[in-house]
PDB file of C-alpha atoms in Angstrom:
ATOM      1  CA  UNK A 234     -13.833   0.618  12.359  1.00  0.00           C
ATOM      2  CA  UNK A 235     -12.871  -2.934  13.698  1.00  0.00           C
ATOM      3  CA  UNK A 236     -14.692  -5.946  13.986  1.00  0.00           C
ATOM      4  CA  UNK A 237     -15.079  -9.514  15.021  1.00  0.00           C
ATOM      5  CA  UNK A 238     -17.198 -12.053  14.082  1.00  0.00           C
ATOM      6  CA  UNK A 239     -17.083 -15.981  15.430  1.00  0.00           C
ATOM      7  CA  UNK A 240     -17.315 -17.516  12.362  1.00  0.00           C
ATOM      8  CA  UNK A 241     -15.194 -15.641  10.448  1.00  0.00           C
ATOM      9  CA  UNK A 242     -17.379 -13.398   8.428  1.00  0.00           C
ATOM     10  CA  UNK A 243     -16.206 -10.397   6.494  1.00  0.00           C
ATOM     11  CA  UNK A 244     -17.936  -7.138   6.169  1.00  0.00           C
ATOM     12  CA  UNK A 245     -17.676  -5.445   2.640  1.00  0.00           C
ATOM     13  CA  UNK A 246     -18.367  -1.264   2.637  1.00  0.00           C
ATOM     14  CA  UNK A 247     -19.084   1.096  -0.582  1.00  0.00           C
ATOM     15  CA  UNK A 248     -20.854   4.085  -1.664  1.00  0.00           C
ATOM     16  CA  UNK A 249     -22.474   4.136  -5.655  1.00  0.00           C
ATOM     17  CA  UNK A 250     -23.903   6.536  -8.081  1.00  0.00           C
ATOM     18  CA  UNK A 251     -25.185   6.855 -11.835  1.00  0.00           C
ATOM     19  CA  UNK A 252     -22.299   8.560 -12.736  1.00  0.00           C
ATOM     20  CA  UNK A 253     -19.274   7.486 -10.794  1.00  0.00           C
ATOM     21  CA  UNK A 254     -20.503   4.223 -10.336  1.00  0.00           C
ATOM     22  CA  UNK A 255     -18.653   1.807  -7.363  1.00  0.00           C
ATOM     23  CA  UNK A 256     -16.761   3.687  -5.246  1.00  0.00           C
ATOM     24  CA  UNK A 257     -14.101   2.993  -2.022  1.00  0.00           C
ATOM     25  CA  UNK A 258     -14.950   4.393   1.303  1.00  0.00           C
ATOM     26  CA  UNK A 259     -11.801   3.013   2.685  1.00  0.00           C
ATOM     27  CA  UNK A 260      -8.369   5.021   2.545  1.00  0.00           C
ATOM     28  CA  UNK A 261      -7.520   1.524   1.481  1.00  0.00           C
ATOM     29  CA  UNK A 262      -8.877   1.990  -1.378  1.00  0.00           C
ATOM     30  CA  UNK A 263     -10.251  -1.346  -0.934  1.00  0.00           C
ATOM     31  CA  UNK A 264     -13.834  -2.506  -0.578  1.00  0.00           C
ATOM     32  CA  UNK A 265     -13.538  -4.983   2.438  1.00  0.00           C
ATOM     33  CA  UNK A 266     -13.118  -4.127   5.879  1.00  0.00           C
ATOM     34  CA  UNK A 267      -9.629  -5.325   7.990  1.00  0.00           C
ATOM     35  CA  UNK A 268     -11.369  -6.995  11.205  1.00  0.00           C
ATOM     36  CA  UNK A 269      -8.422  -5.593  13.081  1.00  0.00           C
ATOM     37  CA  UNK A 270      -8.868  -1.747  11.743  1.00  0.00           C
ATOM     38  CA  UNK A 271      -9.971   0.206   8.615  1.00  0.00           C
ATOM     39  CA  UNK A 272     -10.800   4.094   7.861  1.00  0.00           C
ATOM     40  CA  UNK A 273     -13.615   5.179   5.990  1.00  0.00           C
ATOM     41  CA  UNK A 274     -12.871   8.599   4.488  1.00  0.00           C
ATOM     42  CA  UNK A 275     -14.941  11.277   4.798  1.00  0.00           C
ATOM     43  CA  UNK A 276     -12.121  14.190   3.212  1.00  0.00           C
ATOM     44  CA  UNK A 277     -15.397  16.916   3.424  1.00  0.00           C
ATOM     45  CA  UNK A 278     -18.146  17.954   6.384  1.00  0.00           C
ATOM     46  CA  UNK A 279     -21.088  15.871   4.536  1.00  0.00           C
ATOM     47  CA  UNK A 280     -23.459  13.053   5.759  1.00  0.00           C
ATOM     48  CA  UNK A 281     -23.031  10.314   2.939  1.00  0.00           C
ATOM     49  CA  UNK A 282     -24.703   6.344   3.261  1.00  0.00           C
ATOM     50  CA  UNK A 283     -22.617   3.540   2.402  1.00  0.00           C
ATOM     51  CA  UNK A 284     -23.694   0.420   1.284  1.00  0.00           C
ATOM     52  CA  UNK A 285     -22.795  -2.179   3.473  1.00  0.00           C
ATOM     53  CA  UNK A 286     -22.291  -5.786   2.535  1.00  0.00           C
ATOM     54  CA  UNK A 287     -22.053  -9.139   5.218  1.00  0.00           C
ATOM     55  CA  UNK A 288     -20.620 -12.415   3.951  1.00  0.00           C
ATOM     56  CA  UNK A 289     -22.636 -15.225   6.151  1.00  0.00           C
ATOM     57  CA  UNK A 290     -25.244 -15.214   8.700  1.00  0.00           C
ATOM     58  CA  UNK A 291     -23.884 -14.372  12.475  1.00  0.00           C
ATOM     59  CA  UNK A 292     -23.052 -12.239  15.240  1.00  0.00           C
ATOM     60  CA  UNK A 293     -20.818  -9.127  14.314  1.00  0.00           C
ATOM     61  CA  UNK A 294     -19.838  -6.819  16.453  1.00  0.00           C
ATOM     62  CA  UNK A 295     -17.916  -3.649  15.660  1.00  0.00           C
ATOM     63  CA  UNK A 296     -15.745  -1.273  17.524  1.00  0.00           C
ATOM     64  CA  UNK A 297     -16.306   2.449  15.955  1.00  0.00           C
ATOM     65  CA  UNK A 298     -14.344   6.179  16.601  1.00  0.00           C
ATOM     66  CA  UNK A 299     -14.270   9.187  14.804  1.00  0.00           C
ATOM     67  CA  UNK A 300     -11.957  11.474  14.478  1.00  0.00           C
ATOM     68  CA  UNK A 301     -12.154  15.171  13.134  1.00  0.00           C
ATOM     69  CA  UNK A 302      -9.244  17.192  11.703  1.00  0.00           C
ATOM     70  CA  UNK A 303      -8.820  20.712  11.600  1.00  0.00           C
ATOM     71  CA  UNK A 304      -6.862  22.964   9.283  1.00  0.00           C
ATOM     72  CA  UNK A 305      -4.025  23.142  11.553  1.00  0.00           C
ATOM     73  CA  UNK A 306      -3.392  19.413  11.435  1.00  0.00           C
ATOM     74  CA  UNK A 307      -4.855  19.276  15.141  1.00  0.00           C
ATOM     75  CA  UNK A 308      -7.686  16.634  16.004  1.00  0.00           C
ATOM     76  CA  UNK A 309     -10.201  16.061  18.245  1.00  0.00           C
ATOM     77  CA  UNK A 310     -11.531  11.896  18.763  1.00  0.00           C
ATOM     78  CA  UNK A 311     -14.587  10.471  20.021  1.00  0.00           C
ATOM     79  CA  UNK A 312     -14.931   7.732  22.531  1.00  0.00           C
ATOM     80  CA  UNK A 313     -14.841   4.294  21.009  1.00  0.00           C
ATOM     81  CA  UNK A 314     -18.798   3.031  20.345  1.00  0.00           C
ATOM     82  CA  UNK A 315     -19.760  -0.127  19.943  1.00  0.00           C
ATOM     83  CA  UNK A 316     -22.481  -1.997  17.639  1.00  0.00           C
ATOM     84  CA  UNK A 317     -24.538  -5.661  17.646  1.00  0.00           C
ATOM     85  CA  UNK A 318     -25.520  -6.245  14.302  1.00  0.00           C
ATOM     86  CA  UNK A 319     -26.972  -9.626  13.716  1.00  0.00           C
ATOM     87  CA  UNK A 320     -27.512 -10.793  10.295  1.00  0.00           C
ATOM     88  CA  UNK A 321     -29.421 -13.719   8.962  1.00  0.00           C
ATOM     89  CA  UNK A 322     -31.240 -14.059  11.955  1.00  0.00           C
ATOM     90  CA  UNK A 323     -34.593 -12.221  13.846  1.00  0.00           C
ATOM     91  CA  UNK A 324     -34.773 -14.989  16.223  1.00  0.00           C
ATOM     92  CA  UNK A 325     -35.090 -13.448  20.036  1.00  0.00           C
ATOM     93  CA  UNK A 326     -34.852  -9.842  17.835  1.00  0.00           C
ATOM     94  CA  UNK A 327     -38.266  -7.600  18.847  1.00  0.00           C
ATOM     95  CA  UNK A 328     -39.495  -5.718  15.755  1.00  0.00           C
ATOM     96  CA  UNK A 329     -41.269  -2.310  16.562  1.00  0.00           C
ATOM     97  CA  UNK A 330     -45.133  -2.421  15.525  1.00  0.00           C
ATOM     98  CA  UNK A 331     -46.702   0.472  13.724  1.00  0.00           C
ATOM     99  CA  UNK A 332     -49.432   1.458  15.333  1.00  0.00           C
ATOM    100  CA  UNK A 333     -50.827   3.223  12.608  1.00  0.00           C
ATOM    101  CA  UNK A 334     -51.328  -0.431  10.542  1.00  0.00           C
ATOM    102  CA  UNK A 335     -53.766  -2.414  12.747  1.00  0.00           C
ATOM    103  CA  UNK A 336     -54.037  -6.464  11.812  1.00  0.00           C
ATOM    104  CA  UNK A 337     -56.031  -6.179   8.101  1.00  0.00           C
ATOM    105  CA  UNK A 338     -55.845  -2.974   7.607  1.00  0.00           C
ATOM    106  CA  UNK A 339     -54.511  -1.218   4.369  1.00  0.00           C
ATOM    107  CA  UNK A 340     -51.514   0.927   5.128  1.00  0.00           C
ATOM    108  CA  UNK A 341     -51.858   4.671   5.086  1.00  0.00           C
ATOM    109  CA  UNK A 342     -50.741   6.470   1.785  1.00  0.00           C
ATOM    110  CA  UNK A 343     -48.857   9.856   2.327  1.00  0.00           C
ATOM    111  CA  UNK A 344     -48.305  12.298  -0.933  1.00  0.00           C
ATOM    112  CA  UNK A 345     -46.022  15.101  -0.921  1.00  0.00           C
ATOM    113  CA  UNK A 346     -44.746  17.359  -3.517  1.00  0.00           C
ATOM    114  CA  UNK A 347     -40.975  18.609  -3.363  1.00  0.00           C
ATOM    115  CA  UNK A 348     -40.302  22.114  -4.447  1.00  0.00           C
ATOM    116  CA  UNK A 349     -37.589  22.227  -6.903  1.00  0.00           C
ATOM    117  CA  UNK A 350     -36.454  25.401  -9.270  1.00  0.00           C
ATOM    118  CA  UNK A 351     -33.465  25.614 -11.730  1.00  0.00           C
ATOM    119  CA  UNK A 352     -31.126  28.269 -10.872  1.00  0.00           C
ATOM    120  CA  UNK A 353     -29.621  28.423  -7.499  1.00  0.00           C
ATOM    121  CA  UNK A 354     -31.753  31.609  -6.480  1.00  0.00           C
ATOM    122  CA  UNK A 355     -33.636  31.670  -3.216  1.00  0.00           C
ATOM    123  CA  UNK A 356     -33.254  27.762  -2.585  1.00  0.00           C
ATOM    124  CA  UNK A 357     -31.791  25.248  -0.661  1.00  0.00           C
ATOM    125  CA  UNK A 358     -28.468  24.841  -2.326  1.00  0.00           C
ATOM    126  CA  UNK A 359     -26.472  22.906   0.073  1.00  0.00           C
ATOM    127  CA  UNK A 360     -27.038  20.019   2.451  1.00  0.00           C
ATOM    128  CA  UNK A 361     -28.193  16.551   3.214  1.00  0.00           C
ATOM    129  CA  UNK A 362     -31.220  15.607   3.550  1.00  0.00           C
ATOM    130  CA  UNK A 363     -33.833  12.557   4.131  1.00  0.00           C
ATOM    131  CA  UNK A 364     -37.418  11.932   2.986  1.00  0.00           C
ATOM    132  CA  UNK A 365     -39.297   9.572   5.464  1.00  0.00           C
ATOM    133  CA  UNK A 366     -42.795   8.709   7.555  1.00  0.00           C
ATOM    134  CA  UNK A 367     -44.018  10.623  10.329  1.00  0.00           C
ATOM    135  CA  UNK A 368     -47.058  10.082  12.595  1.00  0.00           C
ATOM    136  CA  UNK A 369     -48.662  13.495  13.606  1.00  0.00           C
ATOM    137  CA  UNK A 370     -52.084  13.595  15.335  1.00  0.00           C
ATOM    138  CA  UNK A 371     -53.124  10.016  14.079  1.00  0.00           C
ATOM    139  CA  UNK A 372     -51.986  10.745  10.099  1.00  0.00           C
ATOM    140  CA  UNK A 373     -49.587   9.288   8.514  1.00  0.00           C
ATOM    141  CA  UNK A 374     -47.346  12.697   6.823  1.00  0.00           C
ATOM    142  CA  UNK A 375     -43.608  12.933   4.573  1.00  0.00           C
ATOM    143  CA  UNK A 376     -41.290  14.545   6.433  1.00  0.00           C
ATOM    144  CA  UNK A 377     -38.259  15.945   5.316  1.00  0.00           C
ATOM    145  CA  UNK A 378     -34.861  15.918   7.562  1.00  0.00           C
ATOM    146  CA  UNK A 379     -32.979  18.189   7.374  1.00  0.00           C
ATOM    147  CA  UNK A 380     -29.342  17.798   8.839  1.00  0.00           C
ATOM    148  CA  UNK A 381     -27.843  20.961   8.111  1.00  0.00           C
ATOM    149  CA  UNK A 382     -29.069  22.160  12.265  1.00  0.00           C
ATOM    150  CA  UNK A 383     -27.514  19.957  14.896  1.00  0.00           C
ATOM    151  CA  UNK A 384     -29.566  18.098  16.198  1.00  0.00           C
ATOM    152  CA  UNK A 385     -31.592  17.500  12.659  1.00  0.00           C
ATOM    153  CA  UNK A 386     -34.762  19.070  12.213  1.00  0.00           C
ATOM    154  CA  UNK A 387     -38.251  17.287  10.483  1.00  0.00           C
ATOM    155  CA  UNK A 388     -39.862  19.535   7.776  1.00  0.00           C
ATOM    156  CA  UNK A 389     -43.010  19.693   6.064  1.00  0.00           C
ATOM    157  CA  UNK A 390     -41.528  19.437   2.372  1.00  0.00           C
ATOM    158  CA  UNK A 391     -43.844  22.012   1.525  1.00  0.00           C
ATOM    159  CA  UNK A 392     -42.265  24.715   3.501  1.00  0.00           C
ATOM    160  CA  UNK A 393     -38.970  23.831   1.442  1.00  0.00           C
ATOM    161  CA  UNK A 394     -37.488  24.941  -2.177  1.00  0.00           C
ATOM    162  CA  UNK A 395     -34.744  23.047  -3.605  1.00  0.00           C
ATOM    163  CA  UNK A 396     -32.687  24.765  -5.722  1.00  0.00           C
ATOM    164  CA  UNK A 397     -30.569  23.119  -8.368  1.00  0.00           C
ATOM    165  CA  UNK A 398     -27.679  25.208  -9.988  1.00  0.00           C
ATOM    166  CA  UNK A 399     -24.739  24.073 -12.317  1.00  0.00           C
ATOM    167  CA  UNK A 400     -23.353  21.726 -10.056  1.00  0.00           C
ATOM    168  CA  UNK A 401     -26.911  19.441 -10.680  1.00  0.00           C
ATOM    169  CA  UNK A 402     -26.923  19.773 -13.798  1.00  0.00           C
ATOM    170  CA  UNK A 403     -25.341  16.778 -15.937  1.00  0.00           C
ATOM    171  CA  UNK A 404     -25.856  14.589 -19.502  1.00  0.00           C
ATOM    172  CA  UNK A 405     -28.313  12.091 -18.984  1.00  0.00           C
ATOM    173  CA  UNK A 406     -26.498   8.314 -18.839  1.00  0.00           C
ATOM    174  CA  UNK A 407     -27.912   5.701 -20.388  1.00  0.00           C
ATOM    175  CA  UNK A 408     -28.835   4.697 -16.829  1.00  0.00           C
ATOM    176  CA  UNK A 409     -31.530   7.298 -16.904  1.00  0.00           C
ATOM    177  CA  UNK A 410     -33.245   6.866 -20.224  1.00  0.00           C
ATOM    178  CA  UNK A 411     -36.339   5.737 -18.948  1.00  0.00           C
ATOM    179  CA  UNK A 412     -36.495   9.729 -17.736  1.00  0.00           C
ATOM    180  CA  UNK A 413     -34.652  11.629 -20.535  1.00  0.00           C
ATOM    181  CA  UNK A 414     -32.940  11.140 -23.611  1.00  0.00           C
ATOM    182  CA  UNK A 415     -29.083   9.951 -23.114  1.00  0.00           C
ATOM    183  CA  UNK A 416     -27.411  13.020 -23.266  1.00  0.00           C
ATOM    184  CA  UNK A 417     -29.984  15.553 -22.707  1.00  0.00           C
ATOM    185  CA  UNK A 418     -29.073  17.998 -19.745  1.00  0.00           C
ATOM    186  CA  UNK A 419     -30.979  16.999 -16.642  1.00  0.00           C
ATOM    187  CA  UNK A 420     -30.879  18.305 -13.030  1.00  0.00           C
ATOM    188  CA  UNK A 421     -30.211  15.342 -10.595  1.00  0.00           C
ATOM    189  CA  UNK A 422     -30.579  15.249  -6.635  1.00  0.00           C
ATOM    190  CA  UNK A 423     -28.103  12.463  -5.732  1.00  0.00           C
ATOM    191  CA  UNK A 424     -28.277   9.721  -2.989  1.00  0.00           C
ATOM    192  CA  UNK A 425     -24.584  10.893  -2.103  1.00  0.00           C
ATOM    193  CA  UNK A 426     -24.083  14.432  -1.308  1.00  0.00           C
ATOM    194  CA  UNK A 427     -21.926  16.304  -3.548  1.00  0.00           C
ATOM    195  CA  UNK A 428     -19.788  18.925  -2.140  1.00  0.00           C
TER     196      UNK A 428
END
């Protein structure tokens, strides 16, 4: 990733947890961005989110490329895209509207229940995955994506089981103690996949 910026603002990238806390992207092992190049690590197939962090309001506009090893040391690269991201600013910037919120209305509410069992038998054990808002036949509904199928598929969380074996299971920081106890064994689904 490389980017410029007119007045001179930097661009700051990180992913966090409970346990691990702050954490580089960057083979740096840094946690700002080099305008003229940096690499964010990904050493494992997984979709992770970073945080991302701008210094001042502006224009920035960054130059991105993947590349993909494989376990002969040979590579494959994407074409270079490229991104507008303006901070600080919606001026000129058209925001979608929701059609399902008319002017004084009271937003739709949609519940859902996850499926989640102990044990790692006859469950979803492995991926990444999204919860988020879906319009079908006039109702607001959660939707699950699931990005283990390429291109990602929407679910009904209902017609999914997560299963949560040894690898979810950790001592309860003191970050979570308005859940459990610190200490006490607990089962956690983490923002950033774990391998």
């Amino acid at each position: 990733v490389s980017y410029t910026n007119s007045n001179g603002g930097r661009i700051s990238l990180w992913t966090e947890d409970f346990l691990s806390g702050r954490s580089s992207r960057l083979r740096s092992g840094g946690f700002e961005l080099d305008p003229h190049g940096s690499t964010i690590a990904q050493d494992y197939l997984s979709h992770t989110h970073a945080n991302w962090v701008f210094s001042q309001a502006g224009s920035y506009e960054l130059s991105v490329q993947a590349r993909a090893y494989r376990n002969d040391g040979s590579f494959e690269t994407t074409r270079s895209a490229t991104y507008l991201i303006e901070v600080g600013s919606t001026q000129g910037v058209s925001m979608p509207q929701n059609s399902a919120v008319q002017s004084g209305e009271t937003p739709n509410q949609a519940i859902t229940t996850l499926n989640v069992q102990v044990g790692s038998e006859g469950g979803i054990t492995d991926g990444h995955f999204d919860l988020g808002p879906a319009i079908e036949n006039g109702q607001l509904v959660a939707r699950i994506k699931d990005d283990r199928s390429v291109p990602a598929v929407w679910k009904d969380p209902a017609s999914m089981t997560f299963a949560l074996g040894e690898k979810a299971k950790i001592k309860a920081p003191e970050a979570l103690s308005y859940a459990a106890d610190p200490g006490q064994d607990v089962w956690m689904i983490p923002a950033t996949q774990i391998r």
